[in-house]
Each structure stands twice: as structure tokens, then as C-alpha cells.
Short mmCIF file of C-alpha atoms in Angstrom, two decimals:
data_model
loop_
_atom_site.label_atom_id
_atom_site.label_comp_id
_atom_site.label_asym_id
_atom_site.label_seq_id
_atom_site.Cartn_x
_atom_site.Cartn_y
_atom_site.Cartn_z
CA UNK A 1 -0.02 -0.04 0.11
CA UNK A 2 2.62 2.29 1.15
CA UNK A 3 4.57 2.24 -1.85
CA UNK A 4 1.84 2.77 -4.52
CA UNK A 5 1.01 5.57 -2.81
CA UNK A 6 4.74 6.70 -2.48
CA UNK A 7 4.83 5.84 -6.16
CA UNK A 8 1.33 7.77 -6.56
CA UNK A 9 3.11 11.19 -4.69
CA UNK A 10 5.67 10.82 -8.17
CA UNK A 11 3.26 10.47 -10.37
CA UNK A 12 1.45 13.49 -9.10
CA UNK A 13 3.22 16.38 -9.22
CA UNK A 14 2.57 20.05 -8.61
CA UNK A 15 0.46 18.49 -5.25
CA UNK A 16 -0.74 22.05 -2.59
CA UNK A 17 -2.64 21.09 0.69
CA UNK A 18 -3.15 24.30 2.73
CA UNK A 19 -3.73 24.24 5.98
CA UNK A 20 -6.65 26.32 7.86
CA UNK A 21 -8.49 27.39 10.46
CA UNK A 22 -11.23 29.92 11.36
CA UNK A 23 -9.01 31.15 14.32
CA UNK A 24 -5.86 31.64 15.08
CA UNK A 25 -4.15 29.12 17.46
CA UNK A 26 -5.72 25.97 16.75
CA UNK A 27 -2.77 24.43 15.46
CA UNK A 28 -2.49 25.46 11.95
CA UNK A 29 1.56 25.91 11.88
CA UNK A 30 2.40 22.61 13.92
CA UNK A 31 -0.13 20.81 11.30
CA UNK A 32 1.50 21.98 8.35
CA UNK A 33 5.34 22.02 9.29
CA UNK A 34 4.97 18.32 10.95
CA UNK A 35 3.36 17.28 7.31
CA UNK A 36 5.93 18.70 5.46
CA UNK A 37 8.35 16.85 7.50
CA UNK A 38 6.81 13.21 6.78
CA UNK A 39 6.35 14.52 3.24
CA UNK A 40 7.76 13.39 -0.32
CA UNK A 41 9.73 16.68 -0.59
CA UNK A 42 6.96 18.63 -0.67
CA UNK A 43 7.55 22.68 -0.11
CA UNK A 44 6.53 24.96 3.50
CA UNK A 45 5.00 27.54 2.22
CA UNK A 46 4.28 29.92 5.07
CA UNK A 47 1.16 32.80 3.44
CA UNK A 48 0.57 33.22 7.40
CA UNK A 49 2.40 36.48 5.96
CA UNK A 50 0.95 39.16 8.73
CA UNK A 51 2.35 36.68 11.16
CA UNK A 52 4.97 34.13 9.80
CA UNK A 53 5.97 31.56 12.11
CA UNK A 54 7.37 28.74 10.09
CA UNK A 55 10.70 29.79 10.55
CA UNK A 56 10.47 28.98 13.88
CA UNK A 57 10.71 25.83 13.40
CA UNK A 58 12.06 25.21 10.31
CA UNK A 59 15.13 27.64 11.03
CA UNK A 60 17.39 28.50 8.13
CA UNK A 61 20.25 26.45 7.58
CA UNK A 62 22.04 28.08 5.32
CA UNK A 63 21.87 31.17 2.71
CA UNK A 64 18.65 33.04 2.83
CA UNK A 65 17.17 34.50 -0.68
CA UNK A 66 15.00 37.21 0.10
CA UNK A 67 12.82 39.01 -2.47
CA UNK A 68 10.52 42.38 -2.31
CA UNK A 69 7.31 42.37 -3.62
CA UNK A 70 5.66 44.90 -4.95
CA UNK A 71 2.66 47.14 -5.62
CA UNK A 72 1.61 49.10 -8.58
CA UNK A 73 0.25 52.80 -7.25
CA UNK A 74 -1.09 55.52 -9.46
CA UNK A 75 1.03 58.77 -8.84
CA UNK A 76 -1.26 61.24 -9.92
CA UNK A 77 1.03 64.36 -12.47
CA UNK A 78 -1.34 67.39 -11.66
CA UNK A 79 -0.05 69.02 -14.85
CA UNK A 80 -1.27 66.58 -17.43
CA UNK A 81 -4.94 66.56 -15.22
CA UNK A 82 -7.93 67.95 -17.11
CA UNK A 83 -10.55 66.71 -13.77
CA UNK A 84 -12.25 65.09 -16.20
CA UNK A 85 -12.79 61.78 -13.59
CA UNK A 86 -12.38 59.29 -15.22
CA UNK A 87 -10.12 57.89 -13.19
CA UNK A 88 -12.41 58.32 -9.77
CA UNK A 89 -15.51 56.70 -11.60
CA UNK A 90 -13.93 53.66 -12.72
CA UNK A 91 -12.13 53.14 -9.30
CA UNK A 92 -14.72 50.44 -7.32
CA UNK A 93 -12.21 50.58 -4.36
CA UNK A 94 -13.10 54.08 -4.18
CA UNK A 95 -8.88 54.61 -4.16
CA UNK A 96 -8.96 58.22 -5.73
CA UNK A 97 -10.68 61.55 -4.86
CA UNK A 98 -10.63 64.90 -6.47
CA UNK A 99 -10.41 67.64 -4.15
CA UNK A 100 -9.91 71.54 -5.54
CA UNK A 101 -8.98 69.93 -9.18
CA UNK A 102 -5.82 67.67 -7.42
CA UNK A 103 -6.48 63.86 -7.32
CA UNK A 104 -5.96 61.91 -3.90
CA UNK A 105 -4.56 59.09 -4.11
CA UNK A 106 -5.33 56.49 -1.07
CA UNK A 107 -2.57 53.92 -1.23
CA UNK A 108 -3.85 51.61 1.18
CA UNK A 109 -6.89 51.60 -0.22
CA UNK A 110 -5.77 51.09 -3.49
CA UNK A 111 -5.99 47.33 -5.25
CA UNK A 112 -2.91 47.83 -7.92
CA UNK A 113 -5.64 46.97 -11.02
CA UNK A 114 -4.13 49.84 -13.44
CA UNK A 115 -7.74 50.21 -14.38
CA UNK A 116 -6.98 54.56 -13.07
CA UNK A 117 -3.84 55.03 -15.43
CA UNK A 118 -5.57 52.75 -18.38
CA UNK A 119 -8.39 54.98 -18.54
CA UNK A 120 -7.16 58.97 -17.51
CA UNK A 121 -7.18 60.11 -21.55
CA UNK A 122 -4.11 62.70 -20.83
CA UNK A 123 -1.40 60.48 -19.20
CA UNK A 124 -1.61 61.84 -15.75
CA UNK A 125 -1.82 58.98 -13.71
CA UNK A 126 1.67 56.79 -13.95
CA UNK A 127 2.20 53.51 -11.69
CA UNK A 128 4.91 53.24 -9.42
CA UNK A 129 5.92 50.53 -7.55
CA UNK A 130 5.72 50.56 -3.96
CA UNK A 131 7.01 47.48 -1.78
CA UNK A 132 4.97 46.19 0.71
CA UNK A 133 6.60 43.28 2.28
CA UNK A 134 9.50 40.64 0.74
CA UNK A 135 9.34 36.92 0.14
CA UNK A 136 12.24 34.36 1.85
CA UNK A 137 13.71 31.20 0.62
CA UNK A 138 15.21 28.54 1.72
CA UNK A 139 16.52 25.28 2.64
CA UNK A 140 15.83 23.24 5.81
CA UNK A 141 15.68 19.80 7.00
CA UNK A 142 15.40 19.13 3.55
CA UNK A 143 12.84 20.62 2.26
CA UNK A 144 12.35 24.12 0.54
CA UNK A 145 10.45 27.16 2.63
CA UNK A 146 8.75 29.96 1.43
CA UNK A 147 8.15 32.36 3.59
CA UNK A 148 6.25 35.40 3.00
CA UNK A 149 6.36 39.01 5.12
CA UNK A 150 3.85 41.59 5.16
CA UNK A 151 5.77 45.05 5.79
CA UNK A 152 4.36 46.82 9.76
CA UNK A 153 2.02 49.19 8.84
CA UNK A 154 0.18 47.39 5.53
CA UNK A 155 -3.53 46.63 4.86
CA UNK A 156 -3.41 43.46 1.97
CA UNK A 157 -1.35 40.75 2.45
CA UNK A 158 -2.75 39.26 -0.77
CA UNK A 159 -0.18 40.41 -3.23
CA UNK A 160 2.60 38.73 -1.13
CA UNK A 161 0.36 35.44 -0.42
CA UNK A 162 -0.11 36.14 -4.50
CA UNK A 163 3.64 36.11 -5.15
CA UNK A 164 4.19 33.06 -2.58
CA UNK A 165 2.28 30.99 -4.57
CA UNK A 166 4.00 32.78 -8.31
CA UNK A 167 7.43 31.67 -6.75
CA UNK A 168 6.33 28.13 -5.63
CA UNK A 169 5.06 27.39 -8.91
CA UNK A 170 5.13 24.35 -9.73
CA UNK A 171 6.20 22.51 -7.29
CA UNK A 172 4.36 20.52 -4.34
CA UNK A 173 3.30 22.08 -1.37
CA UNK A 174 2.48 22.61 2.39
CA UNK A 175 0.50 25.67 2.52
CA UNK A 176 0.54 27.26 6.18
CA UNK A 177 -2.79 29.68 5.95
CA UNK A 178 -3.22 32.54 7.84
CA UNK A 179 -6.30 32.73 10.64
CA UNK A 180 -9.95 33.15 9.57
CA UNK A 181 -12.02 33.18 6.49
CA UNK A 182 -10.86 36.37 5.03
CA UNK A 183 -9.84 37.97 1.37
CA UNK A 184 -5.94 36.42 2.44
CA UNK A 185 -7.37 32.81 3.26
CA UNK A 186 -8.92 32.72 -0.12
CA UNK A 187 -5.53 33.66 -1.89
CA UNK A 188 -3.42 31.07 -0.43
CA UNK A 189 -5.94 28.67 -1.35
CA UNK A 190 -7.78 29.53 -5.05
CA UNK A 191 -5.93 27.00 -6.15
CA UNK A 192 -4.59 24.57 -3.97
CA UNK A 193 -5.83 20.56 -4.38
CA UNK A 194 -6.78 19.76 -0.60
CA UNK A 195 -7.84 21.60 2.54
CA UNK A 196 -6.92 20.19 6.03
CA UNK A 197 -9.02 22.07 8.76
CA UNK A 198 -7.77 22.04 12.19
CA UNK A 199 -10.26 22.78 14.72
CA UNK A 200 -9.92 23.69 18.20
CA UNK A 201 -12.23 21.28 20.93
CA UNK A 202 -14.68 24.22 21.85
CA UNK A 203 -17.90 26.03 20.97
CA UNK A 204 -15.71 28.80 19.42
CA UNK A 205 -13.67 26.58 17.25
CA UNK A 206 -16.37 24.45 16.53
CA UNK A 207 -18.18 28.16 15.55
CA UNK A 208 -14.95 29.03 13.25
CA UNK A 209 -14.78 25.75 11.84
CA UNK A 210 -18.33 25.38 10.33
CA UNK A 211 -16.64 29.41 8.68
CA UNK A 212 -14.30 27.52 6.75
CA UNK A 213 -16.82 24.57 6.62
CA UNK A 214 -18.83 26.72 4.22
CA UNK A 215 -15.54 28.49 2.59
CA UNK A 216 -14.63 24.83 1.52
CA UNK A 217 -17.83 24.39 -0.33
CA UNK A 218 -17.66 28.10 -1.90
CA UNK A 219 -14.50 27.14 -3.59
CA UNK A 220 -15.39 23.23 -4.64
CA UNK A 221 -12.03 22.00 -2.40
CA UNK A 222 -11.94 18.04 -1.02
CA UNK A 223 -11.65 19.30 2.76
CA UNK A 224 -11.09 16.79 5.70
CA UNK A 225 -10.54 17.89 9.11
CA UNK A 226 -8.52 17.09 11.57
CA UNK A 227 -9.06 17.50 15.31
CA UNK A 228 -6.57 19.40 17.75
CA UNK A 229 -5.53 19.24 21.63
CA UNK A 230 -9.07 17.08 21.87
CA UNK A 231 -9.76 15.65 25.88
CA UNK A 232 -12.12 13.38 26.82
CA UNK A 233 -14.22 16.15 27.42
CA UNK A 234 -17.29 16.82 24.67
CA UNK A 235 -16.05 18.64 21.41
CA UNK A 236 -18.69 20.48 19.77
CA UNK A 237 -16.22 20.21 16.73
CA UNK A 238 -16.36 16.36 16.34
CA UNK A 239 -20.59 16.68 16.87
CA UNK A 240 -19.96 19.56 13.96
CA UNK A 241 -18.16 16.92 11.31
CA UNK A 242 -20.87 14.14 12.64
CA UNK A 243 -23.68 16.01 11.65
CA UNK A 244 -22.19 17.04 8.59
CA UNK A 245 -20.46 13.82 7.70
CA UNK A 246 -17.31 15.52 7.49
CA UNK A 247 -14.26 13.33 6.99
CA UNK A 248 -11.81 13.44 10.26
CA UNK A 249 -8.11 12.58 9.63
CA UNK A 250 -6.64 11.90 12.77
CA UNK A 251 -7.66 13.37 16.68
CA UNK A 252 -4.39 14.79 18.36
CA UNK A 253 -5.15 15.19 22.27
CA UNK A 254 -4.15 17.75 24.05
CA UNK A 255 -0.44 16.51 25.47
CA UNK A 256 1.59 19.33 27.91
CA UNK A 257 4.85 17.44 26.41
CA UNK A 258 3.93 18.62 22.57
CA UNK A 259 3.25 22.26 23.73
CA UNK A 260 6.55 22.06 25.60
CA UNK A 261 8.31 20.85 22.20
CA UNK A 262 6.47 23.64 20.15
CA UNK A 263 7.87 26.14 22.65
CA UNK A 264 10.68 25.37 22.15
CA UNK A 265 11.43 25.33 18.41
CA UNK A 266 10.97 21.12 18.14
CA UNK A 267 8.86 19.67 15.02
CA UNK A 268 7.19 16.33 17.27
CA UNK A 269 7.52 13.69 13.91
CA UNK A 270 11.44 14.39 14.94
CA UNK A 271 11.02 13.95 18.53
CA UNK A 272 8.58 10.81 18.94
CA UNK A 273 7.76 7.87 16.14
CA UNK A 274 3.95 8.25 17.87
CA UNK A 275 3.70 11.93 16.18
CA UNK A 276 5.51 10.79 12.74
CA UNK A 277 2.92 8.08 12.68
CA UNK A 278 -0.08 10.23 12.85
CA UNK A 279 1.46 12.11 10.72
CA UNK A 280 2.09 9.41 8.42
CA UNK A 281 -1.25 8.28 8.44
CA UNK A 282 -2.57 11.91 7.84
CA UNK A 283 -0.90 12.34 4.92
CA UNK A 284 -1.88 8.76 3.75
CA UNK A 285 -4.78 9.68 4.01
CA UNK A 286 -4.83 12.81 2.19
CA UNK A 287 -3.13 11.28 -0.62
CA UNK A 288 -5.52 8.36 -0.84
CA UNK A 289 -8.67 11.10 -0.64
CA UNK A 290 -7.12 13.08 -3.81
CA UNK A 291 -5.93 9.80 -6.08
CA UNK A 292 -10.13 8.79 -5.04
CA UNK A 293 -10.74 12.95 -6.16
CA UNK A 294 -9.15 12.09 -9.17
CA UNK A 295 -10.64 8.76 -10.26
CA UNK A 296 -14.13 10.41 -10.16
CA UNK A 297 -13.34 13.42 -11.50
CA UNK A 298 -11.72 11.19 -14.17
CA UNK B 1 -23.83 77.49 4.33
CA UNK B 2 -24.50 74.01 3.44
CA UNK B 3 -24.22 71.87 6.03
CA UNK B 4 -24.21 67.99 5.81
CA UNK B 5 -25.19 65.33 8.75
CA UNK B 6 -25.53 61.51 8.37
CA UNK B 7 -29.01 60.65 9.54
CA UNK B 8 -30.74 56.68 9.77
CA UNK B 9 -34.16 58.10 7.74
CA UNK B 10 -34.89 60.95 4.80
CA UNK B 11 -36.93 63.05 6.76
CA UNK B 12 -36.37 66.48 9.30
CA UNK B 13 -37.24 64.23 12.37
CA UNK B 14 -34.98 61.54 11.23
CA UNK B 15 -32.27 60.17 14.30
CA UNK B 16 -28.40 61.29 13.22
CA UNK B 17 -26.07 58.48 12.74
CA UNK B 18 -23.19 57.94 14.32
CA UNK B 19 -21.56 56.84 11.13
CA UNK B 20 -20.33 58.67 7.65
CA UNK B 21 -19.16 56.20 5.22
CA UNK B 22 -21.87 53.75 5.71
CA UNK B 23 -24.38 56.58 7.54
CA UNK B 24 -28.49 54.99 5.40
CA UNK B 25 -28.73 58.84 4.29
CA UNK B 26 -27.05 62.16 4.04
CA UNK B 27 -29.00 65.26 5.41
CA UNK B 28 -27.90 68.79 3.40
CA UNK B 29 -28.94 72.00 4.92
CA UNK B 30 -28.90 75.14 3.08
CA UNK B 31 -29.10 77.81 5.89
CA UNK B 32 -29.29 80.70 2.97
CA UNK B 33 -32.39 78.97 1.20
CA UNK B 34 -33.31 76.92 5.04
CA UNK B 35 -34.33 74.08 3.27
CA UNK B 36 -33.52 70.24 4.06
CA UNK B 37 -32.41 68.04 1.14
CA UNK B 38 -32.07 63.85 1.80
CA UNK B 39 -29.85 61.90 -0.27
CA UNK B 40 -28.97 57.98 -0.16
CA UNK B 41 -25.41 57.94 0.92
CA UNK B 42 -23.19 56.85 -1.75
CA UNK B 43 -21.29 54.91 0.07
CA UNK B 44 -23.56 52.55 2.53
CA UNK B 45 -23.10 49.91 -0.26
CA UNK B 46 -19.68 50.33 -0.56
CA UNK B 47 -17.23 47.44 0.08
CA UNK B 48 -14.46 49.63 0.33
CA UNK B 49 -13.47 53.67 0.58
CA UNK B 50 -16.86 53.82 2.01
CA UNK B 51 -16.06 57.48 3.39
CA UNK B 52 -14.31 58.17 0.76
CA UNK B 53 -17.20 58.29 -0.96
CA UNK B 54 -19.25 60.23 0.88
CA UNK B 55 -16.67 62.85 1.59
CA UNK B 56 -16.43 63.59 -2.71
CA UNK B 57 -20.17 63.69 -2.45
CA UNK B 58 -20.06 66.15 0.29
CA UNK B 59 -17.84 68.22 -1.31
CA UNK B 60 -19.09 67.80 -4.96
CA UNK B 61 -22.73 69.15 -3.28
CA UNK B 62 -20.88 72.45 -2.17
CA UNK B 63 -20.48 70.83 1.50
CA UNK B 64 -19.12 73.92 3.69
CA UNK B 65 -19.53 72.03 7.33
CA UNK B 66 -19.63 68.40 8.49
CA UNK B 67 -21.30 66.96 11.43
CA UNK B 68 -20.17 63.67 12.30
CA UNK B 69 -19.93 61.97 15.49
CA UNK B 70 -16.49 60.14 14.06
CA UNK B 71 -14.40 60.47 10.62
CA UNK B 72 -12.03 58.07 8.88
CA UNK B 73 -8.60 59.62 8.95
CA UNK B 74 -9.40 59.20 4.50
CA UNK B 75 -12.13 61.18 4.66
CA UNK B 76 -11.20 63.35 7.00
CA UNK B 77 -7.91 64.75 4.61
CA UNK B 78 -9.55 65.29 1.54
CA UNK B 79 -12.72 67.35 4.04
CA UNK B 80 -9.93 69.34 5.41
CA UNK B 81 -8.48 70.03 2.30
CA UNK B 82 -11.84 71.47 0.29
CA UNK B 83 -11.89 73.04 4.01
CA UNK B 84 -14.88 71.79 5.64
CA UNK B 85 -15.61 72.26 9.06
CA UNK B 86 -15.75 68.99 10.82
CA UNK B 87 -18.24 69.91 13.58
CA UNK B 88 -18.05 66.54 16.32
CA UNK B 89 -22.08 65.56 16.61
CA UNK B 90 -23.61 65.81 19.92
CA UNK B 91 -27.43 64.82 21.03
CA UNK B 92 -30.03 66.84 19.35
CA UNK B 93 -32.22 67.14 16.73
CA UNK B 94 -31.21 68.03 13.34
CA UNK B 95 -32.96 71.58 13.82
CA UNK B 96 -30.72 71.97 16.86
CA UNK B 97 -27.73 70.81 15.30
CA UNK B 98 -27.23 72.61 12.04
CA UNK B 99 -28.57 76.14 14.63
CA UNK B 100 -25.38 75.40 16.75
CA UNK B 101 -23.07 75.01 13.76
CA UNK B 102 -24.53 78.20 12.01
CA UNK B 103 -23.47 79.88 15.40
CA UNK B 104 -20.26 77.22 15.83
CA UNK B 105 -21.13 76.53 19.14
CA UNK B 106 -20.19 72.60 18.07
CA UNK B 107 -17.17 71.08 19.46
CA UNK B 108 -14.35 70.66 16.22
CA UNK B 109 -13.68 67.31 15.95
CA UNK B 110 -10.09 66.83 16.03
CA UNK B 111 -9.86 62.91 16.30
CA UNK B 112 -10.19 60.66 13.23
CA UNK B 113 -10.01 56.53 13.32
CA UNK B 114 -7.49 54.95 10.56
CA UNK B 115 -10.32 53.46 9.12
CA UNK B 116 -12.28 49.62 9.33
CA UNK B 117 -10.61 48.36 6.02
CA UNK B 118 -13.93 46.64 4.46
CA UNK B 119 -15.64 45.96 7.71
CA UNK B 120 -16.99 48.91 8.35
CA UNK B 121 -20.77 46.91 6.99
CA UNK B 122 -21.00 45.00 10.08
#
């Protein structure tokens, strides 16, 4: 079984699996770092660009390749403007306004579509690059690591996430998503093949699971759940999975040893054979799930 | 003088709205003609930049004074550049508020928030 799955993985190139959760602190980074290490050469991609922390587990071993991420922002030239307002009418995000014959450009509202400079009949709006973050790429623990970082004060990490996906190109990868179910999560999972939703054993956890479950349905992605930090008490997230017929890949009990390892930057699959087996099992189930998807589609 | 106040409804007895970009209506009072006009807020249904849209509207109709509870920094920058007087909203009927604006007895608005970044509709 295992041999044929490894064969299948090598035939399937370019598999991307996203790990997401409706809230922070459920264990996305825990799941994605461990899953990367039991995978067959997958890249670890930290899309949580507002607070990337995967590097705490995948510390860079050699040099880091760093690339800036720019967005294009219109720059206004009053000497060319004829106050026709076509740019302002065009901008659906209201990033442009006109006061006393002068165009205001609100850089943090701009979505960098370039439309204003196209519709401007006199060339009064020229797009100029502005750096909003960086992409770091390096090798660690036998895997390629890509980590996006949004500069402080920037509003949207979406362009950095977009660039992360472009940088990864056609390599298989585990994507460590930002928390929640907003724009940056949608951008992170848009082109992935499979979703693993990590849920905590609480009512709040179940509510957030429901939100990303809805998102998964809208995005038409195959998905399953990992129940993290479970105890012998009632688990509303588990109940939610049962009610909705969602596959549970694993239940990971609350474990103080695990918490200590994580706080020390250790990756549990490298410390314990039990955790290695657990994550190998998760990885196998996901690959089998993906193969079944392929069969259903074919 | 043209005075703009965000409101919840489109008549003179309407309550005031504590929001600007996402207030349902914008009331404009012409202190020369002494008449009121009520407009659907052009910013309200926008997913983002609602305050900017509403400020653009106010500037375009020739607003000279704006009475608001709170204002985002983007809209404030525009309104200040257009020399619109910004007053802090107090409890009271619309007629009382415009009277206070005319007499300049309303407090000036000096603090501006950073904006809600597409979450103002909630």
C-alpha cells in the first residue's frame, strides 16, 4: 500500500495541500510543519504573512534568498490632469478622489488593478512600484521553505500571498494559511488541491470550523478535518463533523509534552515515533483522498 | 452655508447616524434657503472606501460644514483639503444641530480613526 502511494505521489507532481482554521492558535503551523516533514519533498509555504512563524521550526540552514514584493500605485501628475474624473468613476474601491482639481490617491485602499492609468486620457496617472513585503526562500531540514512577510502598517497581504504561489511554481507544497476565512485565506487556498481544516475542541472552535467549512464548499475543494487538543470531554467540533459527515483525519489529544516541544521550536515528528506515525497516517489519507478525487473526476 | 449630517432616515425628524461613510442617508441643509435635502448615502453600499465616496459627494455638493460623530482619516484628509469645517456630533434634533453649527457652538472634531478596512458594514 505505502509503496504504491509513494509511486502515486511521484506521478502526481504539483500537489498543494492547504492547512487552515477559522481562528488563530488551533495548530495550523503545528500540522503544516509536521506534514511537510513526512511528505515526499513538499515545500513548506508560510502564507500567514502578517505573522509568519514557520521559520521558528524550519530555521534557515544556509543563505536566505530574499525578494521584495512590489505593488503598483498610481502617481498623480497635476500638470497633465484635465479633471475629467474618469479615473475616479472607474475605481470601484474608491481609492481615488478629487478635491480642488487635485487627485488624492489612497494607497492603502488601492487594489493595484492599473485601471485608472488605462482610462486616464492624458497620462496624468503613472503606476509606480511600492514595496509592501518580502518573500524569503531557503532550505531547511531537507525541504524548501517559502515564507512571506508583509511590512508593518500595510493593510492587505494578498499580493504577498499571490507572489508566494508564483514563486512555488509547479512544486508540491504544504500551505500554512493565515487564520480566519477572509480575503487572505481565499487567496491562499484558491489554487490548492486539498484543504485540511484544523479545529479546536470548543464551541468557539466549532463555530470557526463551520465558517471555513462554508468557504471550502464555496471554493469547491475536497477537505477533511484534524481535531486538535482533544480531551475526554465533549467536543463540539467533533459533533459538527459527525453531523455534517466530514472526514476526520486524526484526533490529536492535548499533550503537555507536545506544547513544550513546540515552545522550544522542535518538530514533534522528529522527536517521537508516535507523532511520526500519526502524521504519516494523515499524509496517506490525504493522498488517497486526492487519488479518489482524480478517479471521480476522470 | 451648506451643512451635511449623516442620518438614519430621509426626513427632518430622522435620528442622526453615528457613522459617516455607511450612514443610510446624508442630510444637506442650506442655511440661506433654509431647506433640507436628503440623499441616499453613495458610500453605504460600497465594499471599501465608503468614507472616501461619501466625502467626495459632500465636497461635490459644496458642503461647508460636516457634523459627524466619527470620521476616518482618509475622508478627513479630503474634507480638510476642501476646507470643510468638521464638527463633533452631539445629542439633539437635526434643527438644533444646524443651529449650533451656524453659531459655531459645536465642538470641533479633532480625532480621526484609521478606517475599518472593509469591515465597516458589520
